[in-house]
Each structure stands twice: as structure tokens, then as C-alpha cells.
């Protein structure tokens, strides 16, 4: 089932897009939890982590990590550090069922997460 992120991919609703390639899109989170909070998503509809398959999606996941590193550098948080998060399912706190990698940085992160 399509989510609001499909509408962002199709440019049906606006988003603050910071990176786009053939396969992925990155945009600023509308409710940022850190000075830098960017969502990196595949353009194809993959609802959640349990729908991923290492063999099939290795290259796509690699692109998402490359984008995270590039965006971390552009935002000046590559040296200070950052957090990458993939929430999966209800207990994981997932709200939008279109796979997305959170890039969070610009402040000290805490552990354990809430
Ligand atoms: P999750 O809880 O991992 O599913 O994260 C979903 C994230 O999407 C949340 O951090 C929301 O703030 C963010 N979000 C929801 N709608 C939008 C939107 N239209 N544009 C940007 N970020 C959004």
C-alpha cells in the first residue's frame, strides 16, 4: 500500500529534498529530532526491513549508506558522528510503512534509545 512517501517521490506533495538519484530520495524530516534529521528512502515501495533480502537489495542498501555518508559530510557531522536508524514495525516505532533510513546528527545521541 502506498504511503505519503510515495507522494513525495512523485512530487505530489512538497518536501525539502536534499538528494535524489534514480533509485533513492533524501529529504528533511518534517518533525526533526536533531539539528540534522534526514530521511533516505528507496523509490521502490518496500514497506519495512523484514521485506528486505540481502541478495536482492544489497546494491540499493549500499546506495542508501553512500547517500547517508555524503549527506553527513555535507552537513558537517561526518567527523563528530551521527546515528543511522531503521525502525521496523510497531515495537520498532515505525509510523510510515515505506522503508526509510533516518540520518540524525548535530547533537550528542543517548543510549539506550527511547
Ligand atoms: P518512523 O517512525 O521511523 O516511521 O519515521 C517516520 C518519519 O517520517 C517521522 O520522523 C516523521 O516525522 C517523518 N515524516 C512523516 N511525514 C513526513 C513528511 N511529509 N515529510 C517529511 N517527513 C515526514
Short mmCIF file of C-alpha atoms and ligand atoms in Angstrom, two decimals:
data_model
loop_
_atom_site.label_atom_id
_atom_site.label_comp_id
_atom_site.label_asym_id
_atom_site.label_seq_id
_atom_site.Cartn_x
_atom_site.Cartn_y
_atom_site.Cartn_z
CA UNK A 1 0.00 0.00 0.00
CA UNK A 2 1.34 3.42 -0.92
CA UNK A 3 2.24 5.89 1.79
CA UNK A 4 2.80 9.61 1.99
CA UNK A 5 6.41 8.96 0.94
CA UNK A 6 5.19 7.76 -2.49
CA UNK A 7 3.52 11.14 -2.90
CA UNK A 8 6.84 12.83 -2.07
CA UNK A 9 8.65 10.62 -4.60
CA UNK A 10 6.04 11.50 -7.24
CA UNK A 11 6.28 15.20 -6.29
CA UNK A 12 2.58 15.25 -5.48
CA UNK A 13 3.32 16.83 -2.13
CA UNK A 14 6.31 19.03 -1.29
CA UNK A 15 9.35 18.01 0.72
CA UNK A 16 12.72 19.58 1.36
CA UNK A 17 14.65 17.26 -0.93
CA UNK A 18 18.41 17.20 -0.32
CA UNK A 19 19.46 14.34 -2.60
CA UNK A 20 17.94 12.40 -5.47
CA UNK A 21 19.19 9.63 -7.73
CA UNK A 22 17.47 7.10 -9.99
CA UNK A 23 16.89 4.77 -7.06
CA UNK A 24 16.73 6.85 -3.90
CA UNK A 25 15.47 10.11 -2.49
CA UNK A 26 16.51 12.01 0.64
CA UNK A 27 14.57 14.79 2.30
CA UNK A 28 14.46 16.62 5.63
CA UNK A 29 12.25 15.09 8.31
CA UNK A 30 9.19 17.27 8.89
CA UNK A 31 9.50 16.79 12.68
CA UNK A 32 13.26 16.84 13.25
CA UNK A 33 14.62 15.10 16.36
CA UNK A 34 18.12 16.54 15.95
CA UNK A 35 19.72 19.56 14.22
CA UNK A 36 20.28 17.28 11.22
CA UNK A 37 17.44 14.83 10.56
CA UNK A 38 17.17 13.50 7.04
CA UNK A 39 15.21 10.52 5.71
CA UNK A 40 16.78 8.42 2.97
CA UNK A 41 14.31 6.23 1.11
CA UNK A 42 14.26 3.88 -1.86
CA UNK A 43 12.00 4.96 -4.71
CA UNK A 44 10.53 1.48 -4.95
CA UNK A 45 7.91 0.59 -2.38
CA UNK A 46 9.49 -1.60 0.29
CA UNK A 47 7.36 -1.36 3.45
CA UNK A 48 9.88 -2.40 6.08
CA UNK A 49 13.16 -4.07 6.98
CA UNK A 50 11.61 -7.56 7.05
CA UNK A 51 10.75 -7.12 3.36
CA UNK A 52 14.44 -6.75 2.55
CA UNK A 53 16.55 -9.51 1.16
CA UNK A 54 20.32 -9.14 1.31
CA UNK A 55 20.98 -10.58 -2.13
CA UNK A 56 18.23 -8.67 -3.90
CA UNK A 57 18.64 -5.34 -2.14
CA UNK A 58 22.37 -5.18 -1.40
CA UNK A 59 23.05 -2.55 -4.02
CA UNK A 60 20.06 -0.41 -3.02
CA UNK A 61 21.09 -0.54 0.65
CA UNK A 62 24.64 0.34 -0.37
CA UNK A 63 23.34 3.40 -2.21
CA UNK A 64 21.39 4.44 0.88
CA UNK A 65 24.53 4.21 3.02
CA UNK A 66 26.55 6.13 0.42
CA UNK A 67 23.88 8.86 0.44
CA UNK A 68 23.96 8.95 4.26
CA UNK A 69 27.74 9.40 4.25
CA UNK A 70 27.58 12.10 1.57
CA UNK A 71 24.82 13.97 3.43
CA UNK A 72 26.66 13.61 6.76
CA UNK A 73 29.70 15.22 5.16
CA UNK A 74 27.66 17.99 3.52
CA UNK A 75 26.06 18.75 6.89
CA UNK A 76 29.39 18.76 8.73
CA UNK A 77 28.58 15.83 11.01
CA UNK A 78 30.82 13.16 9.48
CA UNK A 79 33.64 13.82 11.96
CA UNK A 80 31.53 14.50 15.06
CA UNK A 81 29.42 11.42 14.43
CA UNK A 82 25.79 10.64 13.77
CA UNK A 83 23.19 7.93 14.06
CA UNK A 84 21.50 5.87 11.34
CA UNK A 85 18.17 4.31 12.31
CA UNK A 86 15.82 1.87 10.60
CA UNK A 87 12.65 1.50 12.65
CA UNK A 88 10.78 -1.73 11.90
CA UNK A 89 7.19 -2.49 12.87
CA UNK A 90 5.10 -1.39 15.83
CA UNK A 91 7.60 -2.15 18.58
CA UNK A 92 10.34 -0.55 16.49
CA UNK A 93 8.33 2.66 16.42
CA UNK A 94 7.73 2.63 12.66
CA UNK A 95 4.99 5.05 11.61
CA UNK A 96 5.40 5.21 7.86
CA UNK A 97 5.44 1.85 6.09
CA UNK A 98 7.85 2.83 3.32
CA UNK A 99 11.42 1.87 4.22
CA UNK A 100 13.40 4.89 5.40
CA UNK A 101 16.82 5.37 6.91
CA UNK A 102 16.97 8.17 9.48
CA UNK A 103 20.20 10.20 9.47
CA UNK A 104 20.39 12.03 12.80
CA UNK A 105 23.20 14.26 13.98
CA UNK A 106 24.37 17.62 15.23
CA UNK A 107 23.90 16.72 18.90
CA UNK A 108 25.03 14.06 21.36
CA UNK A 109 22.87 10.96 20.97
CA UNK A 110 21.83 8.93 24.00
CA UNK A 111 21.84 5.21 24.62
CA UNK A 112 19.68 3.24 25.17
CA UNK A 113 17.20 4.84 22.75
CA UNK A 114 13.68 5.52 23.99
P1 LIG B 1 9.23 6.23 11.52
O1 LIG B 1 8.64 6.48 12.88
O2 LIG B 1 10.57 5.55 11.55
O3 LIG B 1 8.24 5.55 10.60
O4 LIG B 1 9.54 7.64 10.93
C1 LIG B 1 8.68 8.36 10.09
C2 LIG B 1 9.23 9.73 9.98
O5 LIG B 1 8.64 10.38 8.87
C3 LIG B 1 8.97 10.62 11.20
O6 LIG B 1 10.22 11.05 11.74
C4 LIG B 1 8.14 11.77 10.65
O7 LIG B 1 8.43 13.00 11.25
C5 LIG B 1 8.52 11.74 9.17
N1 LIG B 1 7.54 12.29 8.25
C6 LIG B 1 6.22 11.98 8.17
N2 LIG B 1 5.63 12.66 7.17
C7 LIG B 1 6.60 13.42 6.60
C8 LIG B 1 6.63 14.35 5.52
N3 LIG B 1 5.53 14.64 4.81
N4 LIG B 1 7.81 14.93 5.21
C9 LIG B 1 8.91 14.66 5.92
N5 LIG B 1 8.96 13.78 6.94
C10 LIG B 1 7.82 13.18 7.28
#
